[in-house]
Structures are given as C-alpha cells and as structure tokens.
Amino acid sequence: MSQISLTFPDGNARDYPAGITAAEVAESIAPSLAKRAISASLDGKHIDLAWPITSSGTIAINTMKDEAPALELIRHDFAHIMARAVQKLWPDTKVTIGPVRDFGWFYDFDRAEPFTPEDLGAIEAEMKWIIAARDPVRTEVWDRDRAIAYYEDQNEPFKLELIDRIPEGEDLRMYWHGDWQDLCRGPHLQNTGQLPADAFKLTHLAGAYWLGDATRPMLQRIYGVAFRNRDDLKAHLTMLEEAAKRDHRKLGREMDLFHMQEEAPGQIFWHPNGWNIYVALQDYMRRRQRAGGYVEVNTPQVVSRKLWEESGHWENYQDHMFIVEVDEEHAKTKTVNALKPMNCPCHVQIFNVGLKSYRDLPLRMAEFGSCNRYEPSGALHGIMRVRGFTQDDAHIFCTENQIEAETKRFIEFLSAIYRDLGFDSFRVKFATRPEHRAGSDETWDKAESALLSATRAAGIEPEINPGEGAFYGPKLEFVLTDAIGRDWQCGTHQVDFVLPERLDASYIGEDGAKHRPVMLHRATLGSFERFIGILIENFAGKLPLWLAPRQVVVASIVSDADDYVHEIVAQLQAKGIRAEADTRNEKINYKVREHSVAKVPVILAIGMKEVETRTVSMRRLDNQGSQNLSLEEVTNQLASEATPPDLR
RNA sequence: GCCGGUUUAGCUCAGCAGGUAGAGCAGCUGAUUUGUAAUCAGAAGGUCGCGGGUUCGAUUCCUGCAACCGGCACCA
C-alpha cells in the first residue's frame, strides 16, 4: 500500500499508509489524544475519525475543546438522534433532511398527524434515553442501487428523492446511530453518549416546504439548539430572553410609538412619539440627499394599470398590488388603477418630460415615496414588513460608463449614513439574475459585471445571493439584523437596463443622437418603517438624543418649583429640544421610574434647591446619580447633543 | 398563501371538567408636597376577536372567518 505524509499543526510531518483513519492517526500520536479525539480537520475540511485518508495533507485532530468542530458535530448528531427519537415514538413518520443551523439544527418530517408543542417534551425525553444508551455511531459507503433498494424497503420516499439528486459517481454515505440509519454526508461523533444531555433544548415547531419549494408538500420542522455544556445553553436562553425585550413591537407599545389594528393590517398608526423619530430621520435624510446631489420629487399614489403594464410590474406583481377601480357614472369603461407599489415608473415619467441632454446626467431623482403592496398575510411582521410604507427611494439616470462612479458614490453615501445611525458594519449581498426576468442575457451580463466591479471598486467584496435579483436587474442588498438575529434587507442598489427601454427613456448625447440612459434604483434606509424597527431593536429603545422621541422631561419635586419647571421647558423648547414638564403630584422616585421605563434619555429633577440657585439636577437614562448644573450649561449641552450628526 | 399556535379590562396575565368572569399595573377620585426606578385609600372598568352551530344554558365544545405570534414560501 502506498504511503502518505500528514503534517500536524506544530509543523511536524509523519508518513502513514494510505487509507489510515484519523482515529488511527490520533492513536499513533498518543492514546490519550485518541480518547479525546472527536474528528479531524484535513486541509481545512472537517472529517470523521472513521474515514480513510487517502492522500497527503495537513491534519489537526479535534477534541471537544475545539469549539467550531465540536459544536458542528454535537448539533449534527443531535439532529440524527432527534429523528431517531421521533421515528421511535411515531414509526410511520418519514424522515427528510436535518442540517445544522445557527445555534442548533432542524429536522423536517413528513407525518399525517401534526406534532404538538407537548410532543417536544416526549421527544426530548426519548433523546435523553438514546444519549444514555451510548450507542455506537458507524458509517459505510454504499453504492447507489443498494441505497435505493434499502430506502424502497424502508418506505422512505424523501430519501429516495435525495439520492436521485446526488450526482452520479458521488459516494452515498450511510450513518447509523445505534440501529437507526440515515443517509448523511457526516462527519459525526463516535457514540451517542458524547452528546451533552443537559445542553440541548427543542425550541419550536414550524411548517416548511420540501426542498424549500412552495409547490411541494409541506413538512413539519422541529428546531433545536445545543451547546457543549449546560451553562452555554443557559446563556443562550438568557440572551434570547433579553433580545425579546428589545422587540420593536413590545417597545413600540411601551414607548407609545405606534400601533396597528385589524382594520388596516400591515399598516401603521404612528403616535406622536413614533412620528417624532420618523420626522427626525426624514429631515436628516432630506438634508443628506440634498448634500449628496439629489433632486427631490413627489409622484401620484393612484396610477393607471396602463403604466404598470408598460413597466412589467402588472405581469409580475398584479396579485400583490392594491387595485383601485373607479366606476365613473358616465364613463363607458371602468378604469383600473393600482396604488403605487413602487416609484420607478413614476420617476421615469418625470425624466421623460422634455428633452434630456447628456449634460443632465447623472440625474439623481429622489422621493420619499409612499408605496402600498398587498404582501402575503404570512409575510407581515411588526413594522418591518408592512403593506404601506415609505421608501427613501431614488433613481439615478446615467450613462453606462457612469455606473461605476455612481455605485461607488452611493456605497460611500450609505456607509456614512449607517455610521451616523449606529451601524458601523453591515452585510452586503450581490443578488444575481432570477429565473423569471426581463431583458436579454447580454444585458444581464453587462449589468451584473458593471455592478460587481463597481462594488469591488468601492472596496467591498459582497456575498453572492444567486438568483435573487429583481426581474429587471441585479441588485446589491445592504442587510441589517434585528434583535434576535433575523436578517432584513434595508438599503439596495440596482442596475437596470430594462425599464428605460420599456418606458422609452432617452437623452440626447454629445453626438446629437438619442440614447438610452441606465437607471440605478437605490434606497439607503430602504423604508422608514423597517429602518425605524431596526433602530429601535438595535438601541433597545434607547435612541441617541437627536432621534429620541421624548428627549427631556423636567420633573418637579415640589409644586412650588412648577413655575421654574415651565421656564426650563420653554427655554429648552426654544432651542428645538423636545422637552416636557411633569408637574404631577407624585414623588420624584415615581416620576424617575416612569420616565426611565419609557426610555426618556434625560430627566431634569427640580426642587427648591434648584429654584433658589437657578440650577437643574440632570439624570441620564441608566445612570444612577445626577449632576447639578446651571440652566445655561444644561441648555447648551443638550442643544448641542441633540443636533443631528450631519449638522455638527 | 401554507403548517402550527394564540386571541379574556388600556397593558401583563389567571379562569379545574360548559352554569353570563378575576388579579396586578395603568386610568379615574380623594388624601399626601415628596430629593432621583413604584405613597396610601376608594370607586369604576370586560357584548371573553367576529359570525354560525350543538346545548335548557357557551368565554369554555364544534365550525367558518379575521388579526396576531413562530416558521416556510414570497419580498418589484
């Protein structure tokens, strides 16, 4: 048998016969290591201790101390033993797939009877028995026919379909946890007793389409989380509890920002407090856009179906548009309109009025555009995914060779704004051509390569999001996460060669001939609604002073201080600060607590001492203790702090 | 839209197996003038999400719908 050479993390290399397993390699180093070994990394690839190694490379033996491989194995083995437990309890259940994910795993099952939340306890108990049994894990490579025959015999149709999707010639690897078997890439641990019985929890049930395809059957998914030890699990559960306190829906109620109700699902009733945030943010964006070379426009809400047919949106999104039909008494035909679901076709209408010259380009046309989309009921989520929203939208009409500079310019524009709003880092995804699209392949080639190279020119290497582009062009997605780690697309930047063609936009070039402009669709915040939701969660409601809905409460300690309280409020308001008086007949402790719970950043407590010395006692949110300052000082300090970042 | 769950006072939640509902906080009234995260007392507050059915009787059981929550699918 031929020899291979394996290099260890310390740089030493040793020769072994080809086909040796990682377990044997560990044994050759030290029996104690072999005992603790759980898997190995071969040239960076995570491999099972039981797999034969056939070629030279660098190898590291993993133990439970190596967090990443340990967690991957633990979670993956948990997925298997959960499936085993489920089939033990309900033998008619069909298994499908069960990948590792986030802090745990999920496994999708097909079963006529739905699982109930109570079932989770029974499954957990069964899993603990499997762990206690310390059943060995073993693995074999099977040929396709044998695997197919096996699953036909077991009546596991989903596994058969999976095999069908594995390319010919690729190994089919089988794993057994005790006598329970699954088709699986591996790697895995060596026995079920290695799993920490006190460090896992089945968290929730959900429906999920087979293969993520809405035309395929809906399966039942069970999610679990697992860690290396009980403390890590507890820390994770505590983290989730803390995150739930930052939920914008909860804070929206507690801070009296907005509400939603059954009569207008997916639409927001902004209360005075919430609207303060909205307006502060919009004022800021308006100034930023002016400084950034945009012109602002405004376009109609109710627009004839004709325009949406021309743009292609009718064909693609009709079912998701609010249709407005008007029966005019004397009209022969009923007119069909749609509430504007997006602004681009309207902006092209403005562009198309009069002749445009190459000298007008790039023309950056911005609108705080109110849009309405009939989103599927299941998609709605607080103020993050709604049916009525306002985009900070703009379309840049430019030439092909301006794409790169404009893209770079926008990325810088967005980065500066995100930094001001507390997001120093964010994810950027590059979404490529979808299956269902407008425009030729050549156009798409051009648009994708222009956008990608411009992004790289701005110093960003985006994650690729294949097939997720808009129907008219590829897009960059700027993604932020909410309190519990869900991703939300906020900013976007899209290259579009299709709409200018469809809506016949043109400009006169240097050569005196008509040319098609390119359209760049871009939004910085995305929508005010979603972005405010993200802001609330990221700051846990404690927004920076310039965005805080209620900035200062001036609270009296005794009613003899009321006059001075009102004087302070007036002086702060004169400086543009959102200040209010609290002269209710309550103890100062009560007032401090109430306004702290409401996340008011600054409380000024006023008693007779302050009245006599013309000072104020300033208390910051989450800061016990207070500071005694002159009225002048406090006014100036707060006024400067409440100045939006772009005006400082 | 799909799967599962939930819906009781302004908010957070009780309400065992069908006999027209309770608490805390908030709000209201009164007392209290108070020094940095809840002062005391009193009165009041609900067509139990909406519609249909079963029943002598439904908040409770069945059913349809709606909204919301967790996922999936969707996201111009």
XYZ file of C-alpha atoms (C1' of nucleotides) in Angstrom:
724
model
C 0.000 0.000 0.000
C 1.253 3.481 -0.826
C 2.434 5.934 1.789
C 1.038 9.387 2.502
C 2.516 12.205 4.525
C 0.441 14.087 7.094
C 1.606 17.421 8.501
C 0.473 18.394 12.018
C -0.326 21.843 13.388
C 3.118 22.054 15.006
C 4.712 21.700 11.570
C 5.952 18.121 12.031
C 5.061 15.569 9.380
C 4.749 11.799 9.561
C 4.265 9.106 6.965
C 1.325 6.740 7.140
C -0.081 4.047 4.896
C -2.788 5.435 2.630
C -6.218 4.555 3.919
C -5.354 5.134 7.560
C -8.193 6.703 9.580
C -7.945 9.882 11.631
C -8.695 7.765 14.691
C -5.614 5.676 13.993
C -3.531 8.788 13.397
C -4.625 10.114 16.796
C -3.754 6.759 18.394
C -0.298 6.928 16.806
C 0.340 10.261 18.466
C -0.936 9.442 21.947
C -3.580 7.112 23.349
C -4.849 9.993 25.480
C -5.415 12.055 22.364
C -7.181 9.133 20.716
C -9.525 9.009 23.693
C -10.395 12.680 23.466
C -10.493 12.884 19.674
C -13.888 13.621 18.105
C -12.996 14.442 14.486
C -10.183 15.852 12.397
C -9.553 18.682 10.002
C -7.785 17.605 6.825
C -6.646 20.523 4.677
C -9.339 22.575 6.368
C -12.066 20.015 5.661
C -13.941 18.577 8.616
C -13.612 14.780 8.503
C -14.873 11.853 10.513
C -12.440 9.857 12.649
C -13.615 6.732 10.845
C -12.948 7.894 7.291
C -9.896 6.561 5.487
C -7.354 9.208 4.480
C -6.001 8.544 1.018
C -3.753 11.477 0.235
C -1.160 13.664 1.919
C -2.124 16.890 3.604
C -2.154 18.882 6.811
C -4.171 17.379 9.598
C -5.381 18.503 13.010
C -7.108 16.212 15.498
C -10.160 17.888 17.078
C -11.361 17.400 20.639
C -14.367 18.849 22.458
C -12.135 21.830 23.269
C -12.177 22.885 19.606
C -15.367 24.887 19.631
C -16.346 25.080 15.963
C -15.940 21.403 15.030
C -17.258 20.276 18.416
C -20.454 22.300 18.038
C -20.938 21.188 14.477
C -20.686 17.533 15.484
C -22.838 17.923 18.565
C -25.602 19.694 16.655
C -25.456 17.329 13.738
C -25.576 14.258 15.976
C -28.477 15.826 17.850
C -30.339 16.175 14.569
C -29.892 12.451 13.987
C -30.897 11.289 17.429
C -33.904 13.611 17.353
C -35.023 11.965 14.110
C -34.399 8.572 15.690
C -36.473 9.570 18.724
C -39.303 10.808 16.511
C -39.374 7.577 14.490
C -39.282 5.547 17.688
C -42.287 7.449 19.061
C -44.188 7.657 15.752
C -42.886 4.887 13.464
C -44.989 5.989 10.488
C -43.093 9.298 10.297
C -40.935 9.801 7.198
C -37.554 11.468 7.557
C -36.143 14.044 5.144
C -33.234 16.331 5.948
C -31.787 17.778 9.142
C -28.998 20.298 8.819
C -27.005 22.193 11.440
C -28.043 25.789 11.652
C -27.373 28.863 13.812
C -27.260 27.645 17.411
C -28.601 24.194 16.712
C -30.321 22.259 13.995
C -33.664 21.445 12.497
C -35.088 18.274 11.013
C -38.032 18.078 8.615
C -40.509 15.242 8.972
C -43.484 14.044 6.999
C -46.283 12.801 9.198
C -50.043 12.885 8.717
C -50.676 13.965 12.290
C -49.121 17.315 13.228
C -46.702 17.454 16.136
C -47.942 19.405 19.125
C -45.829 21.584 21.403
C -46.362 18.942 24.091
C -44.727 16.340 21.865
C -41.436 18.198 22.166
C -41.095 17.128 25.793
C -41.656 13.495 24.883
C -39.086 13.716 22.094
C -36.539 15.328 24.416
C -37.067 12.549 26.954
C -36.574 9.908 24.271
C -33.394 11.678 23.107
C -32.020 11.511 26.628
C -32.527 7.752 26.613
C -30.607 7.487 23.364
C -27.751 9.508 24.857
C -27.754 7.362 27.980
C -27.563 4.216 25.841
C -24.176 5.347 24.461
C -24.981 3.691 21.147
C -22.050 3.485 18.742
C -22.030 5.563 15.571
C -20.817 3.804 12.475
C -20.593 4.689 8.825
C -20.322 2.948 5.467
C -20.185 3.985 1.848
C -22.862 2.283 -0.231
C -23.422 2.059 -3.926
C -26.486 3.693 -5.365
C -28.506 0.548 -6.114
C -28.054 -0.816 -2.654
C -29.107 2.506 -1.109
C -32.143 2.763 -3.365
C -33.194 -0.797 -2.585
C -32.748 -0.113 1.115
C -34.904 3.014 1.134
C -37.539 1.399 -1.028
C -37.687 -1.357 1.538
C -37.833 1.180 4.387
C -40.508 3.176 2.533
C -38.630 6.468 2.778
C -39.632 8.332 -0.409
C -37.872 11.568 0.509
C -34.551 9.794 0.939
C -35.039 8.226 -2.491
C -35.544 11.661 -3.975
C -32.428 12.917 -2.220
C -30.401 10.064 -3.702
C -31.807 10.956 -7.063
C -30.442 14.475 -6.648
C -26.933 13.365 -5.690
C -24.779 13.396 -8.832
C -23.839 10.015 -10.326
C -20.454 8.851 -9.166
C -20.590 10.596 -5.824
C -20.354 8.404 -2.738
C -23.534 7.686 -0.813
C -22.557 7.685 2.813
C -24.679 5.974 5.390
C -24.600 6.574 9.125
C -26.005 4.560 11.993
C -26.695 5.896 15.456
C -27.291 2.577 17.151
C -29.688 0.734 14.852
C -31.141 3.959 13.433
C -29.856 4.780 9.989
C -29.642 7.943 7.890
C -28.193 8.995 4.572
C -25.689 11.654 5.569
C -22.535 13.426 4.469
C -21.118 13.351 8.019
C -18.900 13.705 9.899
C -20.268 12.516 13.211
C -19.222 11.693 16.755
C -18.334 8.150 17.802
C -21.214 7.330 20.125
C -24.429 8.937 21.262
C -23.104 9.190 24.822
C -20.796 12.017 23.726
C -23.786 14.336 23.457
C -24.429 16.648 26.408
C -27.850 15.559 27.657
C -28.241 18.761 29.685
C -27.171 21.224 26.992
C -29.909 20.924 24.389
C -33.489 22.032 24.009
C -36.137 21.596 21.343
C -37.282 25.138 20.755
C -40.110 25.258 18.256
C -42.224 23.646 15.597
C -42.879 25.032 12.152
C -44.110 24.111 8.721
C -41.582 24.043 5.888
C -41.893 23.113 2.236
C -39.989 20.094 0.996
C -36.850 21.398 -0.706
C -37.966 24.956 0.014
C -40.423 24.726 -2.856
C -43.953 26.031 -2.276
C -45.309 23.601 -4.876
C -44.010 20.593 -2.913
C -45.554 19.071 0.222
C -45.370 20.925 3.481
C -43.348 19.097 6.087
C -43.148 19.534 9.814
C -39.945 21.053 11.066
C -38.644 20.736 14.605
C -35.948 23.166 15.699
C -33.464 22.542 18.489
C -30.469 24.291 19.990
C -27.433 22.636 21.543
C -24.179 23.650 23.154
C -21.186 21.939 24.715
C -22.415 22.417 28.248
C -25.366 23.469 30.331
C -24.001 26.938 31.080
C -23.679 27.789 27.400
C -27.249 26.666 26.818
C -28.460 28.764 29.731
C -26.523 31.768 28.486
C -28.129 31.354 25.082
C -31.636 31.113 26.508
C -30.984 34.183 28.657
C -29.727 36.021 25.590
C -32.970 35.201 23.799
C -34.983 36.494 26.741
C -33.001 39.723 26.680
C -33.456 40.015 22.925
C -37.220 39.638 23.320
C -37.207 42.738 25.499
C -35.773 44.720 22.592
C -38.510 43.611 20.194
C -39.719 46.741 18.401
C -43.339 45.602 18.735
C -43.016 45.481 22.506
C -41.044 48.732 22.731
C -43.413 50.382 20.293
C -46.199 49.801 22.782
C -44.177 50.618 25.879
C -42.800 53.823 24.404
C -46.155 54.694 22.828
C -44.617 54.959 19.363
C -47.261 53.379 17.128
C -49.957 50.777 16.937
C -51.523 48.560 14.309
C -55.036 47.208 14.191
C -57.185 44.698 12.441
C -58.892 47.233 10.178
C -55.606 48.117 8.485
C -53.389 45.044 8.619
C -49.800 45.745 7.732
C -50.215 49.475 8.129
C -49.038 51.716 10.881
C -50.811 54.257 13.059
C -47.889 56.432 14.131
C -48.399 58.034 17.541
C -46.792 61.402 18.347
C -43.719 59.752 19.883
C -43.076 57.440 16.985
C -43.709 60.175 14.480
C -41.013 62.267 16.182
C -38.494 59.558 15.300
C -39.815 59.315 11.775
C -39.644 63.055 11.176
C -36.177 63.423 12.720
C -34.942 60.644 10.451
C -36.661 62.035 7.383
C -35.323 65.546 7.989
C -31.869 64.053 8.311
C -32.211 62.045 5.088
C -33.550 65.045 3.201
C -30.517 67.114 4.188
C -28.187 64.240 3.344
C -29.735 63.771 -0.075
C -29.594 67.450 -0.905
C -25.945 67.490 0.060
C -25.472 64.324 -1.980
C -26.605 65.898 -5.233
C -30.158 64.568 -5.415
C -33.235 66.471 -6.519
C -36.436 65.611 -4.662
C -39.742 64.910 -6.399
C -43.150 63.556 -5.486
C -45.425 61.346 -7.571
C -49.062 60.133 -7.525
C -50.452 57.364 -5.334
C -53.128 56.044 -7.672
C -51.814 55.255 -11.119
C -53.490 53.616 -14.092
C -52.906 49.984 -14.773
C -51.558 51.009 -18.168
C -48.327 52.310 -16.698
C -47.787 49.142 -14.662
C -48.375 47.061 -17.757
C -45.770 49.037 -19.638
C -43.240 48.706 -16.837
C -43.840 44.979 -16.486
C -44.964 45.182 -12.871
C -48.535 44.267 -13.707
C -47.421 40.998 -15.181
C -45.074 40.190 -12.313
C -46.849 41.568 -9.289
C -50.523 42.034 -10.071
C -51.553 39.751 -7.236
C -49.583 41.825 -4.805
C -50.964 45.203 -5.798
C -53.860 47.089 -4.245
C -56.223 47.512 -7.141
C -58.344 50.653 -7.178
C -61.270 50.516 -9.524
C -63.275 53.589 -10.302
C -66.725 53.345 -11.807
C -67.409 56.730 -13.259
C -71.092 57.133 -13.875
C -70.717 58.448 -17.387
C -67.633 56.526 -18.311
C -68.204 53.707 -20.741
C -65.476 51.623 -19.205
C -64.377 51.080 -15.698
C -60.869 52.436 -15.047
C -58.482 50.140 -13.253
C -55.686 51.662 -11.258
C -53.227 50.418 -8.713
C -51.924 52.032 -5.591
C -48.299 52.763 -6.370
C -46.315 49.703 -5.243
C -43.030 51.373 -6.144
C -41.783 54.628 -7.527
C -39.561 53.852 -10.505
C -42.092 54.071 -13.349
C -43.285 57.405 -11.992
C -39.769 58.777 -11.889
C -39.256 57.774 -15.491
C -42.373 59.823 -16.325
C -40.719 62.894 -14.865
C -37.493 62.128 -16.672
C -39.412 61.778 -19.927
C -40.948 65.254 -19.790
C -38.918 67.484 -22.064
C -35.659 66.539 -23.703
C -32.762 65.459 -21.542
C -29.177 66.045 -22.514
C -26.090 64.039 -21.633
C -25.202 67.187 -19.686
C -28.117 66.446 -17.307
C -26.620 63.081 -16.383
C -26.208 61.680 -13.902
C -29.640 62.850 -12.789
C -30.322 61.718 -9.236
C -34.069 61.833 -8.605
C -35.175 61.159 -5.021
C -38.584 60.716 -3.444
C -39.817 59.773 -0.028
C -42.184 57.547 -1.887
C -45.227 56.102 -0.174
C -45.903 52.654 -1.519
C -48.572 50.065 -0.915
C -48.132 46.391 -1.592
C -50.567 43.634 -0.839
C -47.972 41.470 0.897
C -48.963 37.872 1.716
C -50.538 37.731 5.154
C -47.855 35.415 6.464
C -45.107 37.845 5.482
C -46.267 40.692 7.714
C -44.055 41.342 10.687
C -44.493 44.306 13.041
C -43.349 47.452 11.270
C -40.544 45.600 9.485
C -42.673 44.038 6.769
C -45.818 46.034 6.089
C -48.302 46.777 3.341
C -47.986 50.550 3.495
C -44.542 52.085 3.719
C -42.345 54.916 2.560
C -39.094 54.282 0.775
C -36.237 56.753 0.773
C -36.075 55.977 -2.900
C -34.063 57.466 -5.720
C -33.316 56.677 -9.314
C -30.097 57.755 -10.903
C -30.366 58.214 -14.639
C -26.884 57.900 -16.049
C -24.740 56.561 -18.845
C -23.156 53.131 -18.833
C -19.761 54.469 -18.038
C -21.104 56.415 -15.071
C -22.334 53.243 -13.359
C -19.132 52.534 -11.534
C -18.634 56.040 -10.169
C -22.298 56.328 -9.144
C -22.270 52.946 -7.441
C -19.142 53.802 -5.514
C -20.593 57.167 -4.617
C -23.763 55.534 -3.300
C -21.921 52.963 -1.216
C -19.983 55.778 0.417
C -23.180 57.775 0.911
C -24.895 54.821 2.539
C -21.900 53.895 4.694
C -21.675 57.402 6.153
C -25.393 57.394 6.954
C -25.335 53.928 8.507
C -22.387 55.029 10.642
C -24.348 58.076 11.836
C -27.222 55.778 12.736
C -25.086 53.436 14.788
C -24.253 50.729 12.236
C -20.511 50.618 11.748
C -20.730 47.370 9.867
C -23.343 45.715 7.703
C -23.536 42.861 5.252
C -23.596 43.370 1.523
C -25.114 40.763 -0.774
C -24.957 40.691 -4.536
C -28.184 39.258 -5.941
C -27.864 37.882 -9.458
C -30.329 37.209 -12.295
C -33.508 35.395 -11.271
C -35.048 32.622 -13.313
C -38.035 34.770 -14.227
C -36.675 38.008 -15.666
C -36.906 40.688 -18.315
C -34.076 41.597 -20.665
C -31.616 39.569 -22.716
C -28.731 37.541 -21.338
C -26.280 40.007 -22.866
C -27.984 42.832 -20.975
C -27.781 40.838 -17.769
C -24.116 40.018 -18.338
C -23.442 43.706 -18.754
C -25.499 44.771 -15.734
C -24.066 42.129 -13.413
C -20.465 42.740 -14.314
C -20.901 46.521 -14.091
C -22.460 46.282 -10.638
C -19.973 43.746 -9.310
C -16.908 45.597 -10.494
C -18.261 48.889 -9.165
C -18.861 47.271 -5.774
C -15.342 45.901 -5.711
C -14.063 49.333 -6.718
C -15.746 50.641 -3.573
C -13.704 48.160 -1.579
C -16.499 45.696 -0.863
C -16.487 42.002 -1.692
C -20.168 41.082 -1.482
C -21.649 37.704 -0.624
C -23.274 36.212 -3.699
C -27.021 35.687 -3.470
C -27.713 33.657 -6.592
C -30.975 34.154 -8.474
C -32.294 36.751 -6.039
C -32.075 39.829 -8.267
C -35.043 41.967 -9.315
C -36.779 40.985 -12.552
C -35.196 43.952 -14.326
C -31.692 43.864 -12.918
C -29.127 42.618 -10.402
C -29.016 44.228 -7.007
C -26.830 44.944 -4.060
C -28.583 44.337 -0.764
C -27.438 46.064 2.391
C -28.530 43.824 5.230
C -29.012 44.619 8.923
C -30.104 42.239 11.663
C -32.822 42.587 14.267
C -32.690 41.786 17.982
C -32.866 38.029 17.561
C -30.586 37.871 14.544
C -33.058 37.833 11.689
C -31.698 39.455 8.509
C -33.516 42.374 6.937
C -32.652 43.968 3.632
C -32.575 47.711 4.166
C -30.513 49.544 1.592
C -30.448 48.433 -2.015
C -28.710 49.448 -5.218
C -29.764 48.030 -8.557
C -28.583 48.374 -12.119
C -31.383 48.444 -14.648
C -31.101 48.425 -18.449
C -34.648 47.146 -18.865
C -37.080 49.794 -17.572
C -35.607 52.720 -19.558
C -36.174 50.597 -22.642
C -39.713 49.602 -21.693
C -40.728 53.118 -20.733
C -38.779 54.666 -23.578
C -36.483 56.975 -21.635
C -33.837 58.746 -23.655
C -31.361 61.595 -23.651
C -29.540 63.449 -26.392
C -25.876 62.522 -26.450
C -22.828 64.515 -27.466
C -23.312 63.147 -30.941
C -26.749 64.729 -31.184
C -28.448 61.321 -31.316
C -30.904 59.758 -28.859
C -29.505 57.313 -26.316
C -30.935 55.128 -23.576
C -29.948 56.067 -20.062
C -29.204 53.402 -17.477
C -31.297 53.532 -14.327
C -29.814 52.872 -10.937
C -32.516 52.131 -8.381
C -31.317 52.815 -4.871
C -32.650 53.195 -1.368
C -30.489 53.944 1.640
C -32.693 53.129 4.607
C -34.986 51.047 2.428
C -38.177 52.079 4.135
C -38.571 54.347 7.124
C -40.811 51.761 8.742
C -38.372 48.871 8.588
C -35.375 51.007 9.411
C -37.032 52.505 12.471
C -37.889 48.979 13.592
C -34.234 48.015 13.267
C -33.118 51.210 15.023
C -35.439 50.547 17.961
C -34.145 46.994 18.367
C -30.502 47.884 17.961
C -30.669 50.639 20.542
C -33.095 48.652 22.723
C -35.321 51.730 22.583
C -32.565 53.969 23.940
C -32.106 56.051 20.835
C -29.391 58.701 20.648
C -30.663 62.059 21.819
C -31.203 63.515 18.341
C -33.550 60.634 17.456
C -35.155 60.082 20.849
C -38.887 60.729 20.572
C -39.051 62.347 24.001
C -35.739 63.969 24.754
C -36.090 65.656 28.129
C -38.618 65.504 30.958
C -38.412 68.276 33.515
C -39.920 66.875 36.703
C -40.889 68.887 39.742
C -40.172 67.605 43.222
C -42.459 70.066 44.983
C -45.210 72.127 43.432
C -43.502 75.354 44.460
C -40.980 74.529 41.716
C -43.627 74.361 38.968
C -43.029 77.870 37.621
C -39.320 77.238 37.253
C -40.041 73.865 35.623
C -42.149 75.556 32.951
C -39.464 78.170 32.445
C -36.862 75.442 31.852
C -39.133 73.610 29.429
C -39.756 76.804 27.477
C -36.047 77.533 27.282
C -35.249 74.005 26.049
C -38.075 74.085 23.527
C -36.785 77.411 22.228
C -33.581 75.573 21.376
C -35.555 72.966 19.461
C -35.387 70.305 22.145
C -38.358 68.001 22.679
C -38.850 68.815 26.351
C -41.932 68.366 28.501
C -42.921 69.216 32.049
C -44.040 66.698 34.650
C -45.549 68.668 37.498
C -47.900 65.929 38.634
C -48.381 65.466 42.332
C -46.159 62.377 42.551
C -42.940 61.520 44.297
C -39.759 62.109 42.335
C -38.980 58.374 42.614
C -42.210 57.602 40.855
C -41.525 60.106 38.086
C -37.946 58.927 37.590
C -39.080 55.342 37.344
C -41.895 56.072 34.951
C -39.818 58.134 32.546
C -36.908 55.717 32.756
C -39.173 52.839 31.806
C -40.387 54.990 28.903
C -36.726 55.364 27.834
C -36.579 59.141 28.162
C -32.851 59.866 27.903
C -32.684 62.919 30.184
C -34.641 63.737 33.328
C -34.178 67.087 34.993
C -35.381 66.976 38.606
C -36.329 70.315 40.076
C -36.795 71.013 43.789
C -36.495 74.148 45.860
C -32.692 73.886 45.884
C -32.641 74.269 42.097
C -35.192 77.056 42.165
C -33.084 79.040 44.592
C -29.798 78.547 42.762
C -31.238 78.558 39.196
C -29.680 75.199 38.510
C -31.031 71.828 37.413
C -30.294 68.300 38.549
C -29.700 66.220 35.425
C -30.097 62.470 35.377
C -29.205 60.315 32.361
C -31.078 57.137 31.492
C -29.445 54.070 33.072
C -27.199 56.320 35.103
C -27.913 56.420 38.788
C -26.891 59.655 40.404
C -27.264 63.068 38.944
C -25.330 66.162 38.077
C -26.096 69.663 39.269
C -25.600 72.208 36.511
C -26.637 75.754 35.741
C -29.641 76.171 33.499
C -27.443 77.814 30.867
C -24.972 74.961 30.837
C -27.632 72.275 30.541
C -29.460 74.070 27.767
C -26.318 74.443 25.711
C -25.096 70.929 26.393
C -28.397 69.300 25.465
C -28.895 71.507 22.440
C -25.520 70.529 21.080
C -26.079 66.860 21.853
C -29.494 66.904 20.192
C -28.027 68.275 16.979
C -28.255 65.684 14.194
C -24.829 64.283 13.267
C -24.750 65.916 9.834
C -25.174 69.374 11.359
C -22.462 69.082 13.984
C -50.598 31.969 0.612
C -49.011 27.212 3.556
C -48.133 24.498 8.579
C -48.697 25.073 13.844
C -50.100 28.169 17.876
C -52.642 32.371 20.108
C -56.873 35.959 20.825
C -60.250 37.273 28.323
C -60.139 45.061 31.193
C -55.610 50.203 28.257
C -51.109 46.582 29.471
C -49.331 41.698 31.533
C -51.905 37.503 32.642
C -55.445 33.823 35.965
C -60.088 31.294 34.957
C -60.023 22.918 37.094
C -64.105 19.018 33.701
C -69.868 24.298 29.822
C -73.868 27.431 34.856
C -73.169 35.083 31.783
C -65.537 36.367 34.675
C -60.731 37.572 38.403
C -55.608 39.769 39.839
C -51.507 43.238 39.413
C -50.157 47.637 36.938
C -52.191 51.794 34.193
C -56.540 55.205 34.129
C -60.304 57.970 37.462
C -61.455 60.263 42.533
C -59.552 61.687 47.272
C -55.593 62.223 50.772
C -50.332 63.141 50.610
C -45.738 68.259 48.665
C -42.484 64.245 48.435
C -34.747 64.744 46.506
C -33.525 60.512 41.762
C -36.570 53.328 39.297
C -43.459 52.138 42.066
C -47.053 56.895 48.653
C -51.828 55.395 50.650
C -57.082 54.732 50.171
C -61.611 54.350 47.346
C -64.805 53.719 43.337
C -65.000 52.223 38.495
C -63.676 49.364 34.270
C -64.944 43.370 30.153
C -71.259 42.109 24.323
C -64.270 36.867 26.944
C -61.594 38.652 18.434
C -66.137 38.305 14.908
C -70.087 35.024 12.768
C -72.712 30.299 12.766
C -73.842 25.586 15.259
C -74.552 21.903 19.483
C -76.983 22.651 24.376
C -82.125 24.296 28.969
C -77.568 27.227 29.146
C -71.189 28.583 25.518
C -65.605 32.693 27.466
C -65.367 27.172 27.857
C -67.368 22.157 22.906
C -67.729 22.085 17.204
C -67.299 25.069 12.743
C -66.251 29.333 9.381
C -63.675 33.947 9.190
C -60.174 37.741 10.860
C -55.952 39.558 13.219
C -51.562 38.436 15.659
C -47.168 35.077 17.022
C -43.266 31.197 15.271
C -41.521 29.190 10.834
C -41.858 28.098 5.342
C -42.797 30.346 0.639
C -42.823 35.487 -1.147
C -40.296 40.451 -0.797
C -40.555 44.888 -7.622
